[in-house]
Amino acid sequence: MDYKISYNMAIELLRSYLEKIYSINKHKGTSPIKIQQLYELNDELRKLVEQLKDDGHNTDLIIRGIKEKLEPKYGYEKLVVYVDGAARGNNDTEVPNISGIAYAIFGDSQLLYKGAKYLGSEIELPYLKHEDTSMPPIASLATNNTAEYVSLIEALEYLLEHKLTAKEIEIFSDSRMVVTQVNMISTTKAPHLIRLRDCAQQLLEEFDNVVLTHVSREYNCLADSIVNELLDNIEAEAAKKIV
């Protein structure tokens, strides 16, 4: 090739290759392929990737983006989601709490997403279906309980937004309170927890085959480590400002 491949052409060429690969994979009934496997499929694809690199394209980024869009189309046998939320400062009334959430999503044992989000000292409670979203949101103080709920809600919203589907979806949380309340094993009279529970249940109703299970923190170590690393960094940055 003696011409430069444009960015749009690069995306279209790779998309057509990956679409064909995923179609073949689905027909064979095998699990979704991993990114590193894409480079080992055939000489033609490898040559194309090298040409795109020579033309200055970030092929890893392009392939990852295309892969994330194609995978929901072909679905998974099983999705496994780990969620966790945490708040710090609960015992000191003079120090505002800090809080955050994290969740990790696996499709057929392949990590699809992991990330964390800082929530701050207050948490905006989600709107329920048919509520007027033009009205100001209701805020609640950040606690471990509210953060745990938000981690579940945002993980479910991520699955829906990215149209991640599977024959079986299993969600693990180390918050016994959240799991038992959402599964209607226990109840609560706290208005903010009722709202969070109802929101989680409404999102779960969007799925046909999802199970929410309580596990020990040791079993939920990935999400736990991600959210605690986030809060450690927030506290470290705050300490620098004080000094």
mmCIF file of C-alpha atoms in Angstrom:
data_model
loop_
_atom_site.group_PDB
_atom_site.id
_atom_site.type_symbol
_atom_site.label_atom_id
_atom_site.label_comp_id
_atom_site.label_asym_id
_atom_site.label_seq_id
_atom_site.Cartn_x
_atom_site.Cartn_y
_atom_site.Cartn_z
ATOM 1 C CA MET A 1 0.000 0.000 0.000
ATOM 2 C CA ASP A 2 1.428 3.367 -0.995
ATOM 3 C CA TYR A 3 -1.433 5.541 0.263
ATOM 4 C CA LYS A 4 -2.338 6.717 3.745
ATOM 5 C CA ILE A 5 -5.401 5.112 5.312
ATOM 6 C CA SER A 6 -7.776 7.622 6.871
ATOM 7 C CA TYR A 7 -9.086 7.185 10.418
ATOM 8 C CA ASN A 8 -12.642 6.475 9.215
ATOM 9 C CA MET A 9 -11.372 3.960 6.683
ATOM 10 C CA ALA A 10 -9.276 2.277 9.393
ATOM 11 C CA ILE A 11 -12.325 1.866 11.599
ATOM 12 C CA GLU A 12 -14.447 0.510 8.744
ATOM 13 C CA LEU A 13 -11.781 -1.969 7.619
ATOM 14 C CA LEU A 14 -11.210 -3.306 11.117
ATOM 15 C CA ARG A 15 -14.925 -3.363 11.856
ATOM 16 C CA SER A 16 -15.602 -5.528 8.803
ATOM 17 C CA TYR A 17 -12.844 -7.957 9.818
ATOM 18 C CA LEU A 18 -14.019 -8.196 13.408
ATOM 19 C CA GLU A 19 -17.672 -8.539 12.378
ATOM 20 C CA LYS A 20 -16.721 -11.566 10.284
ATOM 21 C CA ILE A 21 -14.626 -13.015 13.108
ATOM 22 C CA TYR A 22 -17.421 -12.645 15.644
ATOM 23 C CA SER A 23 -19.945 -14.173 13.246
ATOM 24 C CA ILE A 24 -17.719 -17.226 12.779
ATOM 25 C CA ASN A 25 -17.115 -17.468 16.522
ATOM 26 C CA LYS A 26 -20.833 -17.316 17.285
ATOM 27 C CA HIS A 27 -21.608 -19.944 14.648
ATOM 28 C CA LYS A 28 -19.061 -22.271 16.263
ATOM 29 C CA GLY A 29 -20.645 -21.645 19.653
ATOM 30 C CA THR A 30 -17.344 -20.551 21.215
ATOM 31 C CA SER A 31 -16.788 -17.814 23.784
ATOM 32 C CA PRO A 32 -16.115 -14.215 22.700
ATOM 33 C CA ILE A 33 -12.506 -13.766 21.667
ATOM 34 C CA LYS A 34 -9.946 -11.755 23.564
ATOM 35 C CA ILE A 35 -8.213 -8.716 22.115
ATOM 36 C CA GLN A 36 -4.786 -10.374 21.902
ATOM 37 C CA GLN A 37 -6.297 -13.198 19.855
ATOM 38 C CA LEU A 38 -7.371 -10.761 17.155
ATOM 39 C CA TYR A 39 -3.755 -10.245 16.108
ATOM 40 C CA GLU A 40 -3.188 -13.954 15.599
ATOM 41 C CA LEU A 41 -6.074 -14.759 13.277
ATOM 42 C CA ASN A 42 -4.612 -14.395 9.803
ATOM 43 C CA ASP A 43 -1.819 -12.756 7.810
ATOM 44 C CA GLU A 44 -4.189 -10.345 6.094
ATOM 45 C CA LEU A 45 -5.411 -8.876 9.371
ATOM 46 C CA ARG A 46 -1.872 -8.595 10.747
ATOM 47 C CA LYS A 47 -0.734 -6.757 7.630
ATOM 48 C CA LEU A 48 -3.656 -4.364 7.900
ATOM 49 C CA VAL A 49 -2.880 -3.639 11.562
ATOM 50 C CA GLU A 50 0.777 -2.955 10.735
ATOM 51 C CA GLN A 51 -0.238 -0.598 7.910
ATOM 52 C CA LEU A 52 -2.594 1.273 10.220
ATOM 53 C CA LYS A 53 0.168 1.623 12.818
ATOM 54 C CA ASP A 54 2.541 2.955 10.161
ATOM 55 C CA ASP A 55 -0.101 5.539 9.251
ATOM 56 C CA GLY A 56 -0.205 6.718 12.861
ATOM 57 C CA HIS A 57 -3.399 5.022 14.077
ATOM 58 C CA ASN A 58 -3.757 3.669 17.609
ATOM 59 C CA THR A 59 -4.946 0.209 16.581
ATOM 60 C CA ASP A 60 -5.256 -1.043 20.159
ATOM 61 C CA LEU A 61 -7.717 1.744 20.934
ATOM 62 C CA ILE A 62 -9.652 1.259 17.687
ATOM 63 C CA ILE A 63 -9.908 -2.517 18.110
ATOM 64 C CA ARG A 64 -10.983 -2.206 21.745
ATOM 65 C CA GLY A 65 -13.716 0.264 20.796
ATOM 66 C CA ILE A 66 -15.011 -1.921 17.968
ATOM 67 C CA LYS A 67 -14.791 -5.023 20.153
ATOM 68 C CA GLU A 68 -16.869 -3.402 22.906
ATOM 69 C CA LYS A 69 -19.561 -2.485 20.374
ATOM 70 C CA LEU A 70 -19.645 -5.915 18.743
ATOM 71 C CA GLU A 71 -19.628 -8.051 21.881
ATOM 72 C CA PRO A 72 -23.104 -7.022 23.094
ATOM 73 C CA LYS A 73 -24.463 -7.924 19.665
ATOM 74 C CA TYR A 74 -23.256 -11.486 20.007
ATOM 75 C CA GLY A 75 -23.930 -11.819 23.722
ATOM 76 C CA TYR A 76 -22.428 -14.051 26.380
ATOM 77 C CA GLU A 77 -23.249 -17.295 28.045
ATOM 78 C CA LYS A 78 -22.725 -15.703 31.457
ATOM 79 C CA LEU A 79 -22.083 -12.244 32.846
ATOM 80 C CA VAL A 80 -20.629 -11.927 36.349
ATOM 81 C CA VAL A 81 -20.653 -8.551 38.096
ATOM 82 C CA TYR A 82 -18.926 -7.582 41.342
ATOM 83 C CA VAL A 83 -20.092 -4.361 43.040
ATOM 84 C CA ASP A 84 -18.862 -2.486 46.088
ATOM 85 C CA GLY A 85 -19.362 0.877 47.757
ATOM 86 C CA ALA A 86 -17.607 2.489 50.687
ATOM 87 C CA ALA A 87 -17.713 5.629 52.807
ATOM 88 C CA ARG A 88 -15.134 6.935 55.259
ATOM 89 C CA GLY A 89 -15.388 9.387 58.125
ATOM 90 C CA ASN A 90 -18.636 8.060 59.581
ATOM 91 C CA ASN A 91 -17.388 8.328 63.174
ATOM 92 C CA ASP A 92 -16.183 11.940 63.010
ATOM 93 C CA THR A 93 -19.065 14.402 62.791
ATOM 94 C CA GLU A 94 -16.710 17.302 62.075
ATOM 95 C CA VAL A 95 -15.212 15.682 58.974
ATOM 96 C CA PRO A 96 -17.447 15.231 55.916
ATOM 97 C CA ASN A 97 -17.636 11.681 54.705
ATOM 98 C CA ILE A 98 -15.970 10.678 51.482
ATOM 99 C CA SER A 99 -17.504 7.890 49.462
ATOM 100 C CA GLY A 100 -17.086 5.996 46.257
ATOM 101 C CA ILE A 101 -18.181 2.965 44.300
ATOM 102 C CA ALA A 102 -16.597 0.368 42.076
ATOM 103 C CA TYR A 103 -17.745 -2.517 39.951
ATOM 104 C CA ALA A 104 -16.191 -5.082 37.645
ATOM 105 C CA ILE A 105 -17.952 -6.952 34.848
ATOM 106 C CA PHE A 106 -16.858 -10.274 33.347
ATOM 107 C CA GLY A 107 -18.292 -11.856 30.214
ATOM 108 C CA ASP A 108 -17.568 -15.586 29.985
ATOM 109 C CA SER A 109 -14.626 -15.137 32.415
ATOM 110 C CA GLN A 110 -13.203 -12.275 30.349
ATOM 111 C CA LEU A 111 -12.878 -8.880 32.062
ATOM 112 C CA LEU A 112 -15.030 -6.411 30.140
ATOM 113 C CA TYR A 113 -14.950 -3.416 32.456
ATOM 114 C CA LYS A 114 -13.671 -2.314 35.827
ATOM 115 C CA GLY A 115 -13.737 1.145 37.279
ATOM 116 C CA ALA A 116 -14.459 3.398 40.219
ATOM 117 C CA LYS A 117 -16.367 6.624 40.780
ATOM 118 C CA TYR A 118 -16.012 9.176 43.557
ATOM 119 C CA LEU A 119 -19.335 10.238 45.068
ATOM 120 C CA GLY A 120 -18.285 12.750 47.719
ATOM 121 C CA SER A 121 -19.933 13.544 51.045
ATOM 122 C CA GLU A 122 -23.479 13.516 49.663
ATOM 123 C CA ILE A 123 -25.192 11.175 47.252
ATOM 124 C CA GLU A 124 -27.909 12.243 44.855
ATOM 125 C CA LEU A 125 -30.638 9.637 45.079
ATOM 126 C CA PRO A 126 -31.808 8.293 41.697
ATOM 127 C CA TYR A 127 -35.150 9.101 40.120
ATOM 128 C CA LEU A 128 -37.685 6.324 39.937
ATOM 129 C CA LYS A 129 -39.624 5.439 36.798
ATOM 130 C CA HIS A 130 -42.329 7.930 35.849
ATOM 131 C CA GLU A 131 -40.903 10.579 38.194
ATOM 132 C CA ASP A 132 -40.467 14.134 36.937
ATOM 133 C CA THR A 133 -36.725 14.397 36.286
ATOM 134 C CA SER A 134 -36.987 18.175 35.976
ATOM 135 C CA MET A 135 -37.448 18.342 39.739
ATOM 136 C CA PRO A 136 -34.286 18.748 41.846
ATOM 137 C CA PRO A 137 -32.842 15.399 42.955
ATOM 138 C CA ILE A 138 -33.012 14.323 46.587
ATOM 139 C CA ALA A 139 -29.646 14.252 48.365
ATOM 140 C CA SER A 140 -28.599 11.899 51.144
ATOM 141 C CA LEU A 141 -25.488 11.800 53.315
ATOM 142 C CA ALA A 142 -22.872 9.388 52.080
ATOM 143 C CA THR A 143 -22.733 6.207 54.129
ATOM 144 C CA ASN A 144 -21.541 2.689 53.462
ATOM 145 C CA ASN A 145 -25.153 1.613 52.927
ATOM 146 C CA THR A 146 -25.998 4.292 50.362
ATOM 147 C CA ALA A 147 -22.703 3.766 48.539
ATOM 148 C CA GLU A 148 -23.307 0.015 48.390
ATOM 149 C CA TYR A 149 -26.709 0.643 46.835
ATOM 150 C CA VAL A 150 -25.333 3.112 44.301
ATOM 151 C CA SER A 151 -22.648 0.641 43.191
ATOM 152 C CA LEU A 152 -25.368 -1.901 42.342
ATOM 153 C CA ILE A 153 -27.550 0.690 40.590
ATOM 154 C CA GLU A 154 -24.726 2.072 38.463
ATOM 155 C CA ALA A 155 -23.530 -1.404 37.488
ATOM 156 C CA LEU A 156 -27.053 -2.283 36.320
ATOM 157 C CA GLU A 157 -27.269 0.999 34.401
ATOM 158 C CA TYR A 158 -23.926 0.178 32.735
ATOM 159 C CA LEU A 159 -25.216 -3.219 31.596
ATOM 160 C CA LEU A 160 -28.341 -1.613 30.133
ATOM 161 C CA GLU A 161 -26.511 1.304 28.517
ATOM 162 C CA HIS A 162 -23.999 -0.996 26.822
ATOM 163 C CA LYS A 163 -26.663 -3.602 26.022
ATOM 164 C CA LEU A 164 -24.676 -6.369 27.678
ATOM 165 C CA THR A 165 -26.741 -9.528 27.566
ATOM 166 C CA ALA A 166 -26.250 -13.145 28.553
ATOM 167 C CA LYS A 167 -28.162 -16.323 29.194
ATOM 168 C CA GLU A 168 -27.248 -15.904 32.850
ATOM 169 C CA ILE A 169 -26.296 -12.792 34.849
ATOM 170 C CA GLU A 170 -24.947 -13.064 38.384
ATOM 171 C CA ILE A 171 -24.265 -10.014 40.562
ATOM 172 C CA PHE A 172 -22.242 -10.272 43.760
ATOM 173 C CA SER A 173 -22.275 -7.748 46.617
ATOM 174 C CA ASP A 174 -20.707 -7.974 50.069
ATOM 175 C CA SER A 175 -23.525 -5.849 51.526
ATOM 176 C CA ARG A 176 -25.924 -8.253 53.194
ATOM 177 C CA MET A 177 -28.335 -5.371 53.800
ATOM 178 C CA VAL A 178 -28.561 -4.425 50.127
ATOM 179 C CA VAL A 179 -28.950 -8.019 48.950
ATOM 180 C CA THR A 180 -31.619 -8.940 51.475
ATOM 181 C CA GLN A 181 -33.594 -5.734 50.962
ATOM 182 C CA VAL A 182 -33.527 -5.925 47.162
ATOM 183 C CA ASN A 183 -34.488 -9.611 47.301
ATOM 184 C CA MET A 184 -37.295 -8.709 49.762
ATOM 185 C CA ILE A 185 -35.905 -10.931 52.500
ATOM 186 C CA SER A 186 -35.669 -7.953 54.846
ATOM 187 C CA THR A 187 -37.217 -4.489 54.864
ATOM 188 C CA THR A 188 -36.411 -0.929 55.939
ATOM 189 C CA LYS A 189 -38.284 2.159 57.073
ATOM 190 C CA ALA A 190 -35.572 4.631 56.007
ATOM 191 C CA PRO A 191 -36.966 6.712 53.100
ATOM 192 C CA HIS A 192 -33.605 7.043 51.316
ATOM 193 C CA LEU A 193 -32.997 3.281 51.455
ATOM 194 C CA ILE A 194 -36.523 2.577 50.243
ATOM 195 C CA ARG A 195 -35.891 4.813 47.226
ATOM 196 C CA LEU A 196 -32.569 3.116 46.489
ATOM 197 C CA ARG A 197 -34.120 -0.335 46.885
ATOM 198 C CA ASP A 198 -37.016 0.536 44.573
ATOM 199 C CA CYS A 199 -34.631 1.918 41.948
ATOM 200 C CA ALA A 200 -32.494 -1.232 42.051
ATOM 201 C CA GLN A 201 -35.583 -3.420 41.721
ATOM 202 C CA GLN A 202 -36.849 -1.421 38.744
ATOM 203 C CA LEU A 203 -33.525 -1.875 36.981
ATOM 204 C CA LEU A 204 -33.423 -5.594 37.775
ATOM 205 C CA GLU A 205 -36.846 -5.951 36.172
ATOM 206 C CA GLU A 206 -35.201 -5.021 32.852
ATOM 207 C CA PHE A 207 -33.393 -8.371 32.901
ATOM 208 C CA ASP A 208 -34.948 -11.812 32.549
ATOM 209 C CA ASN A 209 -32.260 -13.877 34.186
ATOM 210 C CA VAL A 210 -30.331 -11.934 36.822
ATOM 211 C CA VAL A 211 -29.501 -13.161 40.326
ATOM 212 C CA LEU A 212 -28.230 -10.909 43.136
ATOM 213 C CA THR A 213 -26.131 -12.805 45.683
ATOM 214 C CA HIS A 214 -24.403 -11.861 48.921
ATOM 215 C CA VAL A 215 -20.750 -12.858 49.289
ATOM 216 C CA SER A 216 -18.009 -12.204 51.820
ATOM 217 C CA ARG A 217 -15.644 -9.271 51.280
ATOM 218 C CA GLU A 218 -12.835 -11.723 50.547
ATOM 219 C CA TYR A 219 -14.796 -13.068 47.581
ATOM 220 C CA ASN A 220 -15.473 -9.505 46.431
ATOM 221 C CA CYS A 221 -11.819 -8.493 46.651
ATOM 222 C CA LEU A 222 -11.529 -6.959 43.159
ATOM 223 C CA ALA A 223 -14.302 -4.376 43.532
ATOM 224 C CA ASP A 224 -13.295 -3.806 47.166
ATOM 225 C CA SER A 225 -9.684 -3.057 46.235
ATOM 226 C CA ILE A 226 -10.714 -0.715 43.416
ATOM 227 C CA VAL A 227 -12.985 1.455 45.549
ATOM 228 C CA ASN A 228 -10.538 1.550 48.469
ATOM 229 C CA GLU A 229 -7.685 2.539 46.172
ATOM 230 C CA LEU A 230 -9.867 5.401 44.924
ATOM 231 C CA LEU A 231 -10.609 6.599 48.471
ATOM 232 C CA ASP A 232 -6.947 6.216 49.484
ATOM 233 C CA ASN A 233 -5.997 8.528 46.618
ATOM 234 C CA ILE A 234 -8.681 11.058 47.579
ATOM 235 C CA GLU A 235 -7.443 11.114 51.184
ATOM 236 C CA ALA A 236 -3.827 11.417 50.047
ATOM 237 C CA GLU A 237 -4.649 14.416 47.856
ATOM 238 C CA ALA A 238 -6.571 16.039 50.724
ATOM 239 C CA ALA A 239 -3.602 15.521 53.060
ATOM 240 C CA LYS A 240 -1.273 17.254 50.577
ATOM 241 C CA LYS A 241 -3.510 20.337 50.562
ATOM 242 C CA ILE A 242 -3.461 20.516 54.361
ATOM 243 C CA VAL A 243 0.347 20.403 54.424
#
